[in-house]
mmCIF file of C-alpha atoms in Angstrom:
data_model
loop_
_atom_site.group_PDB
_atom_site.id
_atom_site.type_symbol
_atom_site.label_atom_id
_atom_site.label_comp_id
_atom_site.label_asym_id
_atom_site.label_seq_id
_atom_site.Cartn_x
_atom_site.Cartn_y
_atom_site.Cartn_z
ATOM 1 C CA MET A 13 23.782 12.798 126.777
ATOM 2 C CA PRO A 14 26.837 13.552 124.600
ATOM 3 C CA THR A 15 28.525 10.745 122.714
ATOM 4 C CA PRO A 16 31.953 9.958 124.176
ATOM 5 C CA SER A 17 34.925 10.907 122.032
ATOM 6 C CA PRO A 18 37.008 8.115 120.542
ATOM 7 C CA PRO A 19 40.068 7.188 122.625
ATOM 8 C CA GLU A 20 43.015 9.557 122.233
ATOM 9 C CA PRO A 21 46.531 8.434 121.409
ATOM 10 C CA PRO A 22 48.606 7.934 124.591
ATOM 11 C CA GLU A 23 50.824 10.888 123.640
ATOM 12 C CA LEU A 24 47.838 13.228 123.621
ATOM 13 C CA GLU A 25 46.603 11.811 126.922
ATOM 14 C CA THR A 26 50.020 12.634 128.393
ATOM 15 C CA VAL A 27 49.848 16.191 127.027
ATOM 16 C CA HIS A 28 46.387 16.623 128.585
ATOM 17 C CA LEU A 29 47.705 15.277 131.879
ATOM 18 C CA LEU A 30 50.588 17.756 131.749
ATOM 19 C CA ARG A 31 48.068 20.550 131.161
ATOM 20 C CA ALA A 32 46.052 19.378 134.180
ATOM 21 C CA VAL A 33 49.199 19.304 136.325
ATOM 22 C CA THR A 34 50.077 22.815 135.137
ATOM 23 C CA VAL A 35 46.618 24.065 136.124
ATOM 24 C CA GLU A 36 46.872 22.454 139.571
ATOM 25 C CA LEU A 37 50.358 23.891 140.145
ATOM 26 C CA GLY A 38 49.058 27.324 139.124
ATOM 27 C CA LEU A 39 46.187 27.029 141.597
ATOM 28 C CA HIS A 40 48.604 25.901 144.317
ATOM 29 C CA SER A 41 50.794 28.920 143.612
ATOM 30 C CA ALA A 42 47.744 31.223 143.635
ATOM 31 C CA ARG A 43 46.748 29.878 147.077
ATOM 32 C CA PHE A 44 50.244 30.662 148.343
ATOM 33 C CA ALA A 45 50.029 34.186 146.929
ATOM 34 C CA GLN A 46 46.596 34.782 148.432
ATOM 35 C CA ARG A 47 47.548 33.454 151.880
ATOM 36 C CA ASN A 48 50.613 35.681 151.945
ATOM 37 C CA GLY A 49 49.074 38.863 150.519
ATOM 38 C CA MET A 50 51.001 38.622 147.266
ATOM 39 C CA HIS A 51 50.186 39.085 143.631
ATOM 40 C CA PRO A 52 50.794 35.974 141.465
ATOM 41 C CA THR A 53 53.579 37.894 139.707
ATOM 42 C CA ASP A 54 55.286 38.325 143.093
ATOM 43 C CA VAL A 55 55.426 34.553 143.437
ATOM 44 C CA ARG A 56 56.788 34.142 139.913
ATOM 45 C CA ALA A 57 59.446 36.753 140.691
ATOM 46 C CA LEU A 58 60.511 34.978 143.874
ATOM 47 C CA ILE A 59 60.732 31.676 141.998
ATOM 48 C CA ALA A 60 62.858 33.298 139.276
ATOM 49 C CA LEU A 61 65.150 34.829 141.900
ATOM 50 C CA MET A 62 65.507 31.536 143.776
ATOM 51 C CA ASP A 63 66.269 29.711 140.509
ATOM 52 C CA ALA A 64 68.961 32.298 139.739
ATOM 53 C CA ARG A 65 70.398 31.948 143.239
ATOM 54 C CA ARG A 66 70.595 28.147 142.853
ATOM 55 C CA ALA A 67 72.425 28.682 139.546
ATOM 56 C CA GLY A 68 74.832 31.172 141.160
ATOM 57 C CA GLU A 69 73.569 34.021 138.954
ATOM 58 C CA GLU A 70 73.057 37.638 139.957
ATOM 59 C CA THR A 71 69.732 39.092 138.845
ATOM 60 C CA THR A 72 69.262 42.767 138.075
ATOM 61 C CA ALA A 73 65.836 44.368 137.985
ATOM 62 C CA GLY A 74 66.112 44.521 134.198
ATOM 63 C CA ARG A 75 66.833 40.797 133.955
ATOM 64 C CA LEU A 76 63.975 40.005 136.335
ATOM 65 C CA GLY A 77 61.584 42.143 134.300
ATOM 66 C CA ALA A 78 62.638 40.387 131.099
ATOM 67 C CA LEU A 79 62.090 36.974 132.682
ATOM 68 C CA LEU A 80 58.598 37.985 133.778
ATOM 69 C CA GLY A 81 57.640 39.978 130.682
ATOM 70 C CA LEU A 82 57.321 43.260 132.576
ATOM 71 C CA ASN A 83 58.250 46.770 131.512
ATOM 72 C CA SER A 84 60.597 48.927 133.580
ATOM 73 C CA ALA A 85 57.864 50.647 135.596
ATOM 74 C CA GLY A 86 56.134 47.343 136.352
ATOM 75 C CA THR A 87 59.410 45.770 137.420
ATOM 76 C CA THR A 88 60.224 48.689 139.731
ATOM 77 C CA ALA A 89 56.773 48.465 141.326
ATOM 78 C CA LEU A 90 57.197 44.706 141.752
ATOM 79 C CA VAL A 91 60.634 44.950 143.353
ATOM 80 C CA ASP A 92 59.483 47.831 145.594
ATOM 81 C CA ARG A 93 56.492 45.763 146.736
ATOM 82 C CA LEU A 94 58.626 42.694 147.448
ATOM 83 C CA GLU A 95 61.216 44.796 149.252
ATOM 84 C CA ARG A 96 58.582 46.477 151.465
ATOM 85 C CA ALA A 97 57.232 43.024 152.340
ATOM 86 C CA GLY A 98 60.727 41.886 153.360
ATOM 87 C CA HIS A 99 60.999 39.252 150.625
ATOM 88 C CA VAL A 100 63.904 40.758 148.641
ATOM 89 C CA ARG A 101 66.688 43.285 149.022
ATOM 90 C CA ARG A 102 68.646 45.399 146.563
ATOM 91 C CA VAL A 103 72.407 44.981 146.907
ATOM 92 C CA ARG A 104 75.533 45.848 144.935
ATOM 93 C CA GLY A 105 76.656 43.098 142.606
ATOM 94 C CA GLU A 106 79.616 41.018 143.709
ATOM 95 C CA ARG A 107 81.032 40.753 140.191
ATOM 96 C CA ASP A 108 80.348 44.364 139.259
ATOM 97 C CA ARG A 109 79.816 46.726 142.195
ATOM 98 C CA ARG A 110 78.198 49.314 139.862
ATOM 99 C CA ARG A 111 75.239 47.005 139.286
ATOM 100 C CA VAL A 112 72.323 46.669 141.665
ATOM 101 C CA VAL A 113 71.065 43.120 141.963
ATOM 102 C CA ILE A 114 67.953 41.731 143.575
ATOM 103 C CA GLU A 115 68.405 39.002 146.175
ATOM 104 C CA VAL A 116 65.804 36.881 147.935
ATOM 105 C CA GLU A 117 65.674 37.247 151.702
ATOM 106 C CA GLU A 118 65.955 34.008 153.661
ATOM 107 C CA ARG A 119 62.551 34.819 155.186
ATOM 108 C CA ALA A 120 60.940 34.444 151.744
ATOM 109 C CA VAL A 121 62.756 31.163 151.132
ATOM 110 C CA GLU A 122 61.481 29.779 154.436
ATOM 111 C CA LEU A 123 57.951 30.986 153.702
ATOM 112 C CA GLY A 124 58.026 29.169 150.366
ATOM 113 C CA ARG A 125 59.584 26.061 151.869
ATOM 114 C CA ALA A 126 56.852 25.866 154.522
ATOM 115 C CA PHE A 127 54.110 26.010 151.883
ATOM 116 C CA PHE A 128 55.638 24.210 148.889
ATOM 117 C CA GLY A 129 57.853 21.803 150.851
ATOM 118 C CA PRO A 130 55.307 18.973 151.113
ATOM 119 C CA LEU A 131 54.605 19.132 147.365
ATOM 120 C CA ILE A 132 58.324 19.165 146.565
ATOM 121 C CA GLU A 133 58.983 16.269 148.947
ATOM 122 C CA ARG A 134 56.170 14.208 147.390
ATOM 123 C CA SER A 135 57.495 14.940 143.903
ATOM 124 C CA VAL A 136 61.008 13.858 144.906
ATOM 125 C CA GLU A 137 59.568 10.722 146.490
ATOM 126 C CA LEU A 138 57.756 9.884 143.249
ATOM 127 C CA LEU A 139 60.923 10.423 141.188
ATOM 128 C CA ARG A 140 62.868 8.065 143.435
ATOM 129 C CA GLY A 141 60.568 5.319 142.170
ATOM 130 C CA TYR A 142 62.057 5.596 138.674
ATOM 131 C CA ASP A 143 65.402 4.306 137.501
ATOM 132 C CA GLU A 144 68.058 6.572 135.964
ATOM 133 C CA ARG A 145 66.909 5.925 132.402
ATOM 134 C CA GLU A 146 63.271 6.701 133.217
ATOM 135 C CA THR A 147 64.263 9.818 135.148
ATOM 136 C CA ALA A 148 66.345 10.990 132.188
ATOM 137 C CA ALA A 149 63.347 10.443 129.888
ATOM 138 C CA ILE A 150 61.050 12.427 132.198
ATOM 139 C CA ARG A 151 63.593 15.223 132.419
ATOM 140 C CA GLY A 152 64.101 15.262 128.654
ATOM 141 C CA PHE A 153 60.355 15.439 128.059
ATOM 142 C CA LEU A 154 59.880 18.292 130.535
ATOM 143 C CA GLU A 155 62.853 20.220 129.135
ATOM 144 C CA GLY A 156 61.451 19.799 125.624
ATOM 145 C CA VAL A 157 58.011 21.037 126.672
ATOM 146 C CA ARG A 158 59.594 23.999 128.448
ATOM 147 C CA GLU A 159 61.596 24.883 125.350
ATOM 148 C CA ALA A 160 58.471 24.587 123.209
ATOM 149 C CA ALA A 161 56.550 26.854 125.595
ATOM 150 C CA THR A 162 59.292 29.500 125.584
ATOM 151 C CA GLY A 163 59.630 29.338 121.811
ATOM 152 C CA THR A 164 63.261 28.226 121.969
ATOM 153 C CA ALA A 165 62.624 24.759 120.518
#
């Protein structure tokens, strides 16, 4: 029987917990993709498009490809696949009619809401248990980890 490791500092325990949460969220997303006949990249693309929509940003295929780390051909195949499935549409940009932007269809939003809604609701419920200061600390930590992961920190 292996000898147990000495106790880790609380900070490292938190990092390991974050890793475990990340793995579970990835598995949850993979189940959604599998149940809906999607590739995991399709799900990431829909999330990126919904994030852009919430921020009021138009997303071109080039921007979407950059966000996902795809080349031009891969991005075209992705958008074609999502369009055929009825999850996105190509439309002229509102700000610049020469640009073609990718928009999420409401059908895809509802599909995601049906699957991810309970997880989102539980997460919101948990956050309501923290005061403003604690919520700000959680947010700051998560933003810092995100920046570190993207290499922008």
